Amino acid sequence: MSFFSTRGGACVTASQAVLWGLAKDGGLYVPSMFPQLPQDKIAAFCQMSYQQVAERVLRCFLEDYTISEIEEAVTAAYAAPAFDDPAIAPLQKLEGGIHVLELFHGPTLAFKDIALKLLPYLVKLAAEKNDEHREVSILVATSGDTGKAALEGFKDVPGTSCTVYYPENGVSDMQRLQMVTTEGANTHVIGVRGNFDDAQTGVKRLFSDPAFYEKMDGMGKLPSSANSINFGRLVPQVVYYFTAYAQLVSSGAVRMGQPVNFVVPTGNFGDILAGYYAKRMGLPVGKLICASNRNNVLSDFFTDGVYYTHRTFFTTMSPSMDILISSNLERLLYESADRDGRLVKSWMELLKDCGSFSIGAQRLSELQKTFAAGFADDQMTADEIRRVYELTGYLMDPHTAVASHVLAEYRESTGDHTTAVIIATASPYKFASDVLASLLGPALSEGLSPFDCADRLHAHTGVPIPRQISELKTLPVRHTAVCDKGDMEAALLHELGQA
Ligand SMILES: *Cc1c(COP(=O)(O)O)cnc(C)c1O
């Protein structure tokens, strides 16, 4: 199997797609076909560990990696104690044929760990396969979750380093503490005096500066990116759709072959796209339900076929979904366009020049056979956290609650009560003050530190506080670098020179 660009060009191997991230024409790498997993193979997953299923699924796409390379990468990525549940992605049962797939048992308590724990191994192998002997130097600009997950993933992986830029005053206390206490000899964290856009623009500028590449080359380093457009971040996410289904079959919740709906809290469209890939590979998926917060550009798209970004950007209590340009949608558009790269390219040009494009009624109704969509604003999200807790005793983080709300609305409006899986993307303790306020009213969390909110939440619900949260209180701060937004390159070279 080879990999094409969504904009028409390119034919590269899997390892090249992983190493290079983005195609030269600006498109995203997509597999030349969807490998098929027949039902007897999926049924066999019921007897396998998460790691064994991961190996079977990854093998389908990563043809120029050997089976033992994939095996070793998966074993190293998902070992204890980084993941605190042996199932890696355990499934919890709620009421009415609704299940929750918990993807927050990794080191940073958000679902990005599932991909970012594995990606470094795939990148390192990709470098070897393509005779790349320089150190792969990952640069990340983050508004919170991705930075810490990338640091934990690349920490102490030989042949790599990871540098994260965060807006000095633009992340939550918990998120900043998570980053600046990161261990490992190859991790660097730099605060930028500016906002997230300044950090992001600064990193993009470095990636497009030949003089910077030359300087890095002189130090034996190849700059690279770990953001969610890399195919190496997508393929590990296909796995948990299969393991979720296998767990449902094992527990008797569904019979092998019976369709299951998945509802996914969506920002950059990576997570739900992985579900679409699983369906195309043969997993019995009914509907994929796309859940947005108030930045509901995607739920509008699935309703009228128009992608429209000239709208107000809202800051919400589900910040990881605060996004208006959803990069991975381009991979779905490629399928919707019957793999016509020129058509995708023209849509992307319209988006850039006019802020919108339309796929037309025919293509929309085709997509609607698979996708449904809805959204929840902050009030609906808070109400859903409380409703679910009072009804079932299950505590959701705000992102997961957005999905839960959208599922409830979907069931109500369609009458489709197919067994459903809510993808739970973060631990409620990562957003302790908002979750506490949702349960007991905003007055209660006002003026409290995030640790106090976590303690109150624990006292009220009995849900254990993950050690990753409590240990933050005592871990030493290891990263103190701060720079002006014009000095990001100098700060990086200083950090790397010291290492
Ligand atoms: C990144 C993230 C999302 C959105 O995932 P996408 O793949 O970007 O759609 C949802 N919830 C949490 C907690 C996240 O960190």
Short mmCIF file of C-alpha atoms and ligand atoms in Angstrom, two decimals:
data_model
loop_
_atom_site.label_atom_id
_atom_site.label_comp_id
_atom_site.label_asym_id
_atom_site.label_seq_id
_atom_site.Cartn_x
_atom_site.Cartn_y
_atom_site.Cartn_z
CA MET A 1 0.00 0.00 0.00
CA SER A 2 1.19 3.50 -0.70
CA PHE A 3 0.08 6.93 0.46
CA PHE A 4 -1.36 9.70 -1.70
CA SER A 5 -1.88 13.38 -1.00
CA THR A 6 -5.48 14.57 -0.59
CA ARG A 7 -4.64 17.29 -3.13
CA GLY A 8 -3.70 14.90 -5.90
CA GLY A 9 0.07 14.49 -5.81
CA ALA A 10 2.51 12.20 -4.00
CA CYS A 11 2.99 8.47 -3.78
CA VAL A 12 5.06 7.61 -0.73
CA THR A 13 5.55 4.73 1.70
CA ALA A 14 3.95 4.57 5.14
CA SER A 15 7.23 5.42 6.86
CA GLN A 16 7.72 8.45 4.61
CA ALA A 17 4.22 9.67 5.39
CA VAL A 18 5.05 9.35 9.12
CA LEU A 19 8.46 11.01 8.79
CA TRP A 20 7.36 13.95 6.63
CA GLY A 21 3.92 14.61 8.12
CA LEU A 22 2.47 16.84 5.42
CA ALA A 23 2.64 16.31 1.62
CA LYS A 24 4.61 18.86 -0.39
CA ASP A 25 1.45 20.17 -2.12
CA GLY A 26 0.00 21.03 1.32
CA GLY A 27 -2.32 18.01 1.30
CA LEU A 28 -2.60 15.27 3.92
CA TYR A 29 -1.35 11.75 3.35
CA VAL A 30 -4.10 9.15 2.86
CA PRO A 31 -3.80 5.39 2.32
CA SER A 32 -4.21 4.27 -1.30
CA MET A 33 -6.98 1.87 -0.18
CA PHE A 34 -8.74 0.65 2.95
CA PRO A 35 -7.43 -2.74 4.04
CA GLN A 36 -10.26 -5.14 4.94
CA LEU A 37 -10.69 -6.99 8.23
CA PRO A 38 -13.35 -9.70 7.75
CA GLN A 39 -15.72 -10.55 10.62
CA ASP A 40 -13.91 -13.71 11.72
CA LYS A 41 -10.75 -11.64 12.23
CA ILE A 42 -12.69 -9.00 14.19
CA ALA A 43 -14.32 -11.77 16.27
CA ALA A 44 -10.86 -13.06 17.13
CA PHE A 45 -10.05 -9.65 18.65
CA CYS A 46 -12.37 -10.59 21.54
CA GLN A 47 -9.66 -12.92 22.86
CA MET A 48 -6.79 -10.48 22.39
CA SER A 49 -5.14 -7.77 24.47
CA TYR A 50 -5.27 -4.14 23.36
CA GLN A 51 -1.65 -4.43 22.28
CA GLN A 52 -2.35 -7.49 20.13
CA VAL A 53 -5.25 -5.80 18.36
CA ALA A 54 -3.13 -2.68 17.86
CA GLU A 55 -0.47 -4.75 16.21
CA ARG A 56 -3.03 -6.38 13.83
CA VAL A 57 -4.56 -3.03 12.85
CA LEU A 58 -1.27 -1.15 12.44
CA ARG A 59 0.13 -3.93 10.30
CA CYS A 60 -2.66 -3.33 7.76
CA PHE A 61 -1.41 0.20 7.06
CA LEU A 62 2.30 0.23 7.92
CA GLU A 63 3.49 -2.11 5.21
CA ASP A 64 7.13 -1.09 5.26
CA TYR A 65 7.41 -1.76 9.00
CA THR A 66 8.13 -5.35 10.02
CA ILE A 67 5.76 -7.22 12.32
CA SER A 68 8.38 -7.39 15.06
CA GLU A 69 9.05 -3.64 14.77
CA ILE A 70 5.34 -2.94 15.23
CA GLU A 71 5.14 -5.43 18.09
CA GLU A 72 8.03 -3.83 19.96
CA ALA A 73 6.70 -0.30 19.38
CA VAL A 74 3.25 -1.19 20.67
CA THR A 75 4.61 -3.03 23.70
CA ALA A 76 6.86 -0.12 24.66
CA ALA A 77 4.17 2.52 24.04
CA TYR A 78 1.40 0.95 26.10
CA ALA A 79 3.36 -0.51 29.01
CA ALA A 80 2.51 0.17 32.66
CA PRO A 81 2.88 2.47 34.52
CA ALA A 82 2.32 5.01 31.70
CA PHE A 83 -1.19 3.59 31.29
CA ASP A 84 -2.93 2.88 34.56
CA ASP A 85 -5.48 0.39 33.20
CA PRO A 86 -4.37 -2.90 31.62
CA ALA A 87 -7.21 -2.61 29.08
CA ILE A 88 -5.62 0.70 27.91
CA ALA A 89 -9.06 1.84 26.68
CA PRO A 90 -11.61 0.31 29.10
CA LEU A 91 -15.34 0.38 28.33
CA GLN A 92 -17.85 1.37 31.04
CA LYS A 93 -21.54 0.57 30.87
CA LEU A 94 -24.12 3.29 31.54
CA GLU A 95 -27.90 2.99 31.04
CA GLY A 96 -30.02 2.29 27.96
CA GLY A 97 -27.44 0.59 25.77
CA ILE A 98 -24.94 3.42 26.21
CA HIS A 99 -21.29 2.68 26.92
CA VAL A 100 -18.33 4.97 27.56
CA LEU A 101 -14.93 4.26 26.04
CA GLU A 102 -12.36 5.78 28.40
CA LEU A 103 -9.32 7.03 26.51
CA PHE A 104 -7.80 8.98 29.39
CA HIS A 105 -5.79 6.36 31.25
CA GLY A 106 -2.43 7.53 29.85
CA PRO A 107 0.23 9.80 31.33
CA THR A 108 -1.49 13.13 30.55
CA LEU A 109 -5.09 12.07 31.19
CA ALA A 110 -6.33 12.92 27.69
CA PHE A 111 -6.94 10.73 24.63
CA LYS A 112 -4.00 12.24 22.75
CA ASP A 113 -1.73 9.92 24.75
CA ILE A 114 -2.98 6.92 22.78
CA ALA A 115 -1.43 8.28 19.58
CA LEU A 116 1.42 10.32 21.04
CA LYS A 117 2.82 7.46 23.13
CA LEU A 118 3.19 5.39 19.95
CA LEU A 119 4.14 8.05 17.38
CA PRO A 120 7.75 8.52 18.61
CA TYR A 121 8.53 4.86 17.96
CA LEU A 122 6.98 5.06 14.50
CA VAL A 123 8.98 8.24 13.75
CA LYS A 124 12.24 6.73 14.95
CA LEU A 125 11.75 3.61 12.81
CA ALA A 126 10.75 5.80 9.86
CA ALA A 127 14.00 7.74 10.19
CA GLU A 128 16.00 4.51 10.13
CA LYS A 129 14.13 3.16 7.11
CA ASN A 130 14.76 6.33 5.14
CA ASP A 131 18.44 6.65 6.06
CA GLU A 132 17.79 9.70 8.16
CA HIS A 133 20.59 9.82 10.72
CA ARG A 134 19.98 13.26 12.18
CA GLU A 135 18.15 13.65 15.48
CA VAL A 136 14.45 14.19 14.77
CA SER A 137 13.66 17.40 16.66
CA ILE A 138 9.95 17.73 17.29
CA LEU A 139 8.63 21.29 17.68
CA VAL A 140 5.14 21.84 19.06
CA ALA A 141 3.09 24.95 19.80
CA THR A 142 0.36 24.10 22.29
CA SER A 143 -2.66 25.60 23.95
CA GLY A 144 -2.52 22.85 26.58
CA ASP A 145 -3.20 19.14 25.93
CA THR A 146 -1.04 18.33 22.89
CA GLY A 147 2.16 19.78 24.36
CA LYS A 148 2.21 17.61 27.45
CA ALA A 149 1.19 14.50 25.52
CA ALA A 150 4.00 15.08 23.00
CA LEU A 151 6.54 15.63 25.81
CA GLU A 152 5.51 12.42 27.55
CA GLY A 153 5.57 10.53 24.26
CA PHE A 154 9.00 11.64 23.09
CA LYS A 155 10.60 11.72 26.57
CA ASP A 156 13.86 9.72 26.49
CA VAL A 157 13.13 8.16 23.07
CA PRO A 158 16.61 7.80 21.52
CA GLY A 159 17.25 9.77 18.33
CA THR A 160 14.55 12.35 19.08
CA SER A 161 13.96 15.48 21.09
CA CYS A 162 10.79 17.40 21.82
CA THR A 163 10.42 21.13 22.36
CA VAL A 164 7.09 22.65 23.33
CA TYR A 165 6.21 26.34 23.16
CA TYR A 166 3.26 27.47 25.24
CA PRO A 167 1.77 30.93 25.75
CA GLU A 168 3.15 31.97 29.14
CA ASN A 169 -0.19 33.24 30.42
CA GLY A 170 -2.49 31.32 28.07
CA VAL A 171 -2.74 27.85 29.61
CA SER A 172 -4.39 26.66 32.81
CA ASP A 173 -2.29 26.27 35.98
CA MET A 174 -2.72 22.52 35.83
CA GLN A 175 -1.61 22.40 32.19
CA ARG A 176 1.46 24.62 32.82
CA LEU A 177 2.49 22.54 35.83
CA GLN A 178 2.09 19.35 33.81
CA MET A 179 4.49 20.68 31.19
CA VAL A 180 7.19 22.39 33.26
CA THR A 181 7.63 19.36 35.55
CA THR A 182 8.29 16.97 32.64
CA GLU A 183 11.30 14.73 33.13
CA GLY A 184 13.62 13.32 30.45
CA ALA A 185 16.95 14.49 29.04
CA ASN A 186 15.52 15.34 25.60
CA THR A 187 12.51 17.48 26.57
CA HIS A 188 12.36 21.27 26.42
CA VAL A 189 9.56 23.59 27.44
CA ILE A 190 9.60 27.29 26.59
CA GLY A 191 7.07 29.87 27.71
CA VAL A 192 6.36 32.55 25.08
CA ARG A 193 5.42 36.08 26.09
CA GLY A 194 2.38 36.19 23.86
CA ASN A 195 -0.80 34.25 23.10
CA PHE A 196 -1.27 30.84 21.45
CA ASP A 197 -1.39 32.37 17.97
CA ASP A 198 2.00 34.02 18.56
CA ALA A 199 3.49 30.66 19.58
CA GLN A 200 1.83 28.84 16.66
CA THR A 201 2.90 31.50 14.13
CA GLY A 202 6.45 31.41 15.49
CA VAL A 203 6.69 27.64 15.04
CA LYS A 204 5.20 27.80 11.54
CA ARG A 205 7.75 30.48 10.65
CA LEU A 206 10.59 28.20 11.78
CA PHE A 207 9.20 25.34 9.67
CA SER A 208 9.24 27.53 6.56
CA ASP A 209 12.70 29.07 7.11
CA PRO A 210 15.51 27.38 5.11
CA ALA A 211 18.17 29.15 7.19
CA PHE A 212 16.71 27.55 10.32
CA TYR A 213 16.83 24.09 8.70
CA GLU A 214 20.46 24.74 7.79
CA LYS A 215 21.38 25.71 11.34
CA MET A 216 19.61 22.63 12.70
CA ASP A 217 21.30 20.46 10.08
CA GLY A 218 24.65 21.86 11.24
CA MET A 219 23.74 20.58 14.73
CA GLY A 220 22.78 17.19 13.29
CA LYS A 221 19.06 17.77 13.73
CA LEU A 222 15.98 17.47 11.48
CA PRO A 223 13.02 19.63 12.58
CA SER A 224 9.67 17.79 12.48
CA SER A 225 6.11 18.11 13.73
CA ALA A 226 3.85 15.97 15.91
CA ASN A 227 0.50 17.58 15.23
CA SER A 228 -2.61 15.67 14.36
CA ILE A 229 -2.33 15.82 10.57
CA ASN A 230 0.47 13.22 10.70
CA PHE A 231 -0.85 9.81 9.57
CA GLY A 232 1.23 8.32 12.38
CA ARG A 233 -1.13 9.98 14.83
CA LEU A 234 -4.25 8.79 13.04
CA VAL A 235 -3.58 5.07 12.72
CA PRO A 236 -3.16 4.34 16.48
CA GLN A 237 -6.65 5.79 16.95
CA VAL A 238 -8.29 3.34 14.55
CA VAL A 239 -7.38 0.60 17.02
CA TYR A 240 -9.72 1.53 19.88
CA TYR A 241 -12.82 1.41 17.69
CA PHE A 242 -12.04 -2.26 17.14
CA THR A 243 -11.25 -2.98 20.79
CA ALA A 244 -14.43 -1.18 21.90
CA TYR A 245 -16.48 -3.33 19.55
CA ALA A 246 -14.70 -6.49 20.70
CA GLN A 247 -15.45 -5.60 24.33
CA LEU A 248 -19.14 -5.14 23.47
CA VAL A 249 -19.26 -8.55 21.81
CA SER A 250 -17.36 -10.22 24.68
CA SER A 251 -19.74 -8.80 27.27
CA GLY A 252 -22.79 -9.88 25.26
CA ALA A 253 -23.97 -6.29 24.71
CA VAL A 254 -24.07 -6.92 20.94
CA ARG A 255 -23.80 -9.95 18.69
CA MET A 256 -20.90 -10.10 16.24
CA GLY A 257 -21.94 -8.18 13.14
CA GLN A 258 -24.57 -6.03 14.83
CA PRO A 259 -23.97 -2.31 14.17
CA VAL A 260 -22.89 0.08 16.93
CA ASN A 261 -23.12 3.90 16.91
CA PHE A 262 -20.15 5.97 18.06
CA VAL A 263 -20.46 9.55 19.27
CA VAL A 264 -17.23 11.53 19.24
CA PRO A 265 -16.40 14.95 20.77
CA THR A 266 -14.70 16.59 17.83
CA GLY A 267 -12.22 19.40 17.21
CA ASN A 268 -9.66 18.70 14.52
CA PHE A 269 -11.68 15.70 13.23
CA GLY A 270 -8.85 13.21 13.87
CA ASP A 271 -10.61 11.02 16.39
CA ILE A 272 -13.89 10.60 14.48
CA LEU A 273 -12.03 10.13 11.19
CA ALA A 274 -10.27 7.14 12.77
CA GLY A 275 -13.76 5.72 13.42
CA TYR A 276 -14.63 6.26 9.76
CA TYR A 277 -11.48 4.39 8.72
CA ALA A 278 -12.46 1.52 11.04
CA LYS A 279 -15.89 1.38 9.38
CA ARG A 280 -14.32 1.37 5.91
CA MET A 281 -12.12 -1.53 7.05
CA GLY A 282 -15.21 -3.59 7.86
CA LEU A 283 -16.09 -2.78 11.49
CA PRO A 284 -19.89 -2.89 11.94
CA VAL A 285 -20.40 0.81 12.65
CA GLY A 286 -23.89 2.27 12.31
CA LYS A 287 -23.72 6.03 12.66
CA LEU A 288 -20.70 8.16 13.53
CA ILE A 289 -22.11 11.09 15.47
CA CYS A 290 -19.98 14.22 15.37
CA ALA A 291 -20.32 16.31 18.54
CA SER A 292 -19.21 19.98 18.57
CA ASN A 293 -19.23 22.62 21.27
CA ARG A 294 -20.43 26.16 20.56
CA ASN A 295 -17.81 26.39 17.79
CA ASN A 296 -20.17 24.26 15.74
CA VAL A 297 -18.62 24.60 12.29
CA LEU A 298 -18.66 20.81 11.83
CA SER A 299 -22.21 20.12 12.94
CA ASP A 300 -23.32 22.85 10.52
CA PHE A 301 -21.30 21.20 7.76
CA PHE A 302 -23.01 17.84 8.27
CA THR A 303 -26.38 19.59 8.26
CA ASP A 304 -26.14 21.71 5.11
CA GLY A 305 -22.95 20.67 3.32
CA VAL A 306 -21.41 24.12 3.66
CA TYR A 307 -18.13 24.61 5.57
CA TYR A 308 -18.15 28.19 6.76
CA THR A 309 -15.37 29.63 8.94
CA HIS A 310 -16.07 33.37 8.95
CA ARG A 311 -17.74 33.26 12.34
CA THR A 312 -17.03 34.26 15.92
CA PHE A 313 -14.55 32.11 17.81
CA PHE A 314 -15.82 31.17 21.29
CA THR A 315 -13.75 30.13 24.30
CA THR A 316 -15.59 27.27 26.00
CA MET A 317 -15.24 24.82 28.88
CA SER A 318 -14.23 22.16 26.33
CA PRO A 319 -11.14 24.05 25.07
CA SER A 320 -9.64 21.19 23.08
CA MET A 321 -12.59 21.50 20.70
CA ASP A 322 -12.30 25.28 20.29
CA ILE A 323 -11.34 25.20 16.65
CA LEU A 324 -12.77 26.58 13.41
CA ILE A 325 -10.43 25.06 10.83
CA SER A 326 -10.65 21.33 11.26
CA SER A 327 -7.60 19.96 9.44
CA ASN A 328 -8.47 16.29 9.27
CA LEU A 329 -11.83 16.91 7.60
CA GLU A 330 -9.77 17.14 4.41
CA ARG A 331 -9.25 13.37 4.57
CA LEU A 332 -13.01 12.78 4.64
CA LEU A 333 -13.54 15.32 1.85
CA TYR A 334 -11.11 13.29 -0.26
CA GLU A 335 -13.38 10.23 0.08
CA SER A 336 -16.49 12.36 -0.47
CA ALA A 337 -14.91 13.68 -3.68
CA ASP A 338 -14.41 10.08 -4.87
CA ARG A 339 -10.67 10.59 -4.35
CA ASP A 340 -10.47 13.47 -6.82
CA GLY A 341 -7.54 15.49 -5.45
CA ARG A 342 -8.22 18.42 -7.79
CA LEU A 343 -11.71 18.84 -6.39
CA VAL A 344 -10.39 18.76 -2.80
CA LYS A 345 -7.75 21.30 -3.77
CA SER A 346 -10.40 23.65 -5.20
CA TRP A 347 -12.47 23.38 -1.98
CA MET A 348 -9.38 24.16 0.11
CA GLU A 349 -8.59 27.18 -2.08
CA LEU A 350 -12.13 28.46 -1.66
CA LEU A 351 -11.80 27.99 2.10
CA LYS A 352 -8.58 29.98 2.14
CA ASP A 353 -9.78 32.76 -0.18
CA CYS A 354 -13.46 33.07 0.74
CA GLY A 355 -13.77 31.32 4.10
CA SER A 356 -16.24 28.71 2.85
CA PHE A 357 -17.07 26.00 0.33
CA SER A 358 -20.03 23.72 -0.39
CA ILE A 359 -19.91 20.04 -1.33
CA GLY A 360 -23.43 20.01 -2.83
CA ALA A 361 -26.61 18.11 -1.99
CA GLN A 362 -25.62 14.77 -3.57
CA ARG A 363 -22.34 14.42 -1.67
CA LEU A 364 -23.98 15.67 1.55
CA SER A 365 -26.71 13.03 1.46
CA GLU A 366 -24.05 10.38 0.84
CA LEU A 367 -22.12 11.56 3.94
CA GLN A 368 -25.31 11.69 6.01
CA LYS A 369 -25.74 7.94 5.52
CA THR A 370 -22.75 7.55 7.84
CA PHE A 371 -22.52 10.80 9.80
CA ALA A 372 -24.93 12.57 12.11
CA ALA A 373 -24.01 15.70 14.08
CA GLY A 374 -25.03 18.05 16.84
CA PHE A 375 -23.59 20.48 19.37
CA ALA A 376 -23.79 21.59 23.00
CA ASP A 377 -23.02 25.03 24.42
CA ASP A 378 -21.49 25.45 27.90
CA GLN A 379 -24.82 25.50 29.73
CA MET A 380 -25.97 22.29 28.01
CA THR A 381 -22.56 20.75 28.79
CA ALA A 382 -22.74 21.63 32.49
CA ASP A 383 -26.35 20.36 32.66
CA GLU A 384 -25.28 17.10 31.02
CA ILE A 385 -22.41 16.54 33.49
CA ARG A 386 -24.92 16.88 36.34
CA ARG A 387 -27.70 14.88 34.65
CA VAL A 388 -25.45 11.90 33.89
CA TYR A 389 -23.88 11.97 37.35
CA GLU A 390 -27.24 12.08 39.10
CA LEU A 391 -28.71 9.37 36.87
CA THR A 392 -25.81 6.93 36.76
CA GLY A 393 -23.07 8.07 39.18
CA TYR A 394 -20.69 8.42 36.22
CA LEU A 395 -18.51 11.56 36.19
CA MET A 396 -17.76 13.05 32.75
CA ASP A 397 -15.30 15.72 31.72
CA PRO A 398 -16.75 18.60 29.65
CA HIS A 399 -15.60 17.20 26.27
CA THR A 400 -17.19 13.84 26.98
CA ALA A 401 -20.35 15.57 28.22
CA VAL A 402 -20.69 17.41 24.90
CA ALA A 403 -20.78 14.02 23.20
CA SER A 404 -23.24 12.64 25.74
CA HIS A 405 -25.61 15.58 25.21
CA VAL A 406 -25.45 15.20 21.44
CA LEU A 407 -26.20 11.47 21.71
CA ALA A 408 -29.23 12.10 23.92
CA GLU A 409 -30.56 14.64 21.40
CA TYR A 410 -29.84 12.32 18.48
CA ARG A 411 -31.73 9.45 20.09
CA GLU A 412 -34.64 11.72 20.93
CA SER A 413 -34.95 13.19 17.45
CA THR A 414 -34.34 10.03 15.40
CA GLY A 415 -35.63 7.25 17.64
CA ASP A 416 -32.43 5.36 16.75
CA HIS A 417 -31.57 3.55 19.99
CA THR A 418 -28.82 1.39 18.54
CA THR A 419 -26.19 0.42 21.13
CA ALA A 420 -23.92 3.44 21.37
CA VAL A 421 -20.38 4.20 22.52
CA ILE A 422 -19.48 7.66 23.81
CA ILE A 423 -15.80 8.41 23.31
CA ALA A 424 -14.50 9.85 26.60
CA THR A 425 -11.48 11.99 25.80
CA ALA A 426 -10.28 13.40 29.13
CA SER A 427 -10.32 12.74 32.86
CA PRO A 428 -12.80 14.97 34.73
CA TYR A 429 -9.92 15.94 37.03
CA LYS A 430 -8.18 17.73 34.18
CA PHE A 431 -11.06 20.21 34.28
CA ALA A 432 -11.85 19.90 37.97
CA SER A 433 -13.15 23.44 38.56
CA ASP A 434 -15.63 23.39 35.65
CA VAL A 435 -16.80 19.90 36.55
CA LEU A 436 -17.22 20.87 40.20
CA ALA A 437 -19.14 23.99 39.19
CA SER A 438 -21.38 21.90 36.92
CA LEU A 439 -22.27 19.55 39.76
CA LEU A 440 -22.64 21.98 42.65
CA GLY A 441 -22.97 25.45 41.15
CA PRO A 442 -20.34 28.03 40.14
CA ALA A 443 -20.19 29.73 43.57
CA LEU A 444 -18.53 26.65 45.03
CA SER A 445 -15.41 26.61 42.87
CA GLU A 446 -14.81 30.37 42.84
CA GLY A 447 -11.42 31.38 44.22
CA LEU A 448 -10.33 27.75 44.77
CA SER A 449 -7.03 26.44 43.38
CA PRO A 450 -7.34 23.59 40.86
CA PHE A 451 -6.04 21.20 43.54
CA ASP A 452 -8.69 22.36 46.00
CA CYS A 453 -11.34 21.82 43.31
CA ALA A 454 -10.00 18.32 42.72
CA ASP A 455 -10.19 17.59 46.47
CA ARG A 456 -13.77 18.89 46.65
CA LEU A 457 -14.73 16.84 43.60
CA HIS A 458 -13.23 13.74 45.18
CA ALA A 459 -15.02 14.38 48.48
CA HIS A 460 -18.34 14.79 46.65
CA THR A 461 -18.12 11.90 44.17
CA GLY A 462 -15.59 9.44 45.58
CA VAL A 463 -13.98 9.18 42.12
CA PRO A 464 -10.24 8.72 42.80
CA ILE A 465 -7.90 11.58 41.92
CA PRO A 466 -5.35 10.31 39.37
CA ARG A 467 -1.78 10.34 40.68
CA GLN A 468 -0.77 12.51 37.68
CA ILE A 469 -2.84 15.31 39.25
CA SER A 470 -1.88 14.88 42.91
CA GLU A 471 1.85 14.44 42.23
CA LEU A 472 1.93 17.77 40.37
CA LYS A 473 1.79 19.48 43.74
CA THR A 474 5.21 18.15 44.73
CA LEU A 475 7.08 17.52 41.45
CA PRO A 476 10.02 19.91 41.01
CA VAL A 477 9.81 22.48 38.21
CA ARG A 478 12.44 21.51 35.66
CA HIS A 479 11.75 23.94 32.83
CA THR A 480 11.92 27.68 33.38
CA ALA A 481 12.82 29.11 29.96
CA VAL A 482 10.72 32.05 28.80
CA CYS A 483 11.25 34.13 25.66
CA ASP A 484 9.77 37.02 23.71
CA LYS A 485 7.74 35.99 20.69
CA GLY A 486 10.49 37.34 18.39
CA ASP A 487 13.16 35.18 20.07
CA MET A 488 11.74 31.68 19.73
CA GLU A 489 14.55 30.43 17.50
CA ALA A 490 17.30 31.76 19.77
CA ALA A 491 15.60 30.22 22.82
CA LEU A 492 15.42 26.85 21.05
CA LEU A 493 19.04 26.89 19.90
CA HIS A 494 20.08 27.81 23.43
CA GLU A 495 18.10 24.87 24.90
CA LEU A 496 19.39 22.38 22.32
CA GLY A 497 22.96 23.65 22.64
CA GLN A 498 22.91 22.99 26.36
CA ALA A 499 21.59 19.45 26.01
C1 LIG B 1 -7.95 16.97 21.11
C2 LIG B 1 -9.14 16.69 21.94
C3 LIG B 1 -10.44 16.53 21.38
C4 LIG B 1 -10.69 16.66 19.90
O1 LIG B 1 -10.13 15.62 19.15
P1 LIG B 1 -9.94 15.77 17.57
O2 LIG B 1 -9.21 14.55 17.14
O3 LIG B 1 -9.11 17.02 17.39
O4 LIG B 1 -11.28 15.89 16.96
C5 LIG B 1 -11.49 16.22 22.23
N1 LIG B 1 -11.32 16.14 23.57
C6 LIG B 1 -10.10 16.30 24.16
C7 LIG B 1 -9.98 16.20 25.64
C8 LIG B 1 -8.97 16.58 23.37
O5 LIG B 1 -7.76 16.76 23.97
#
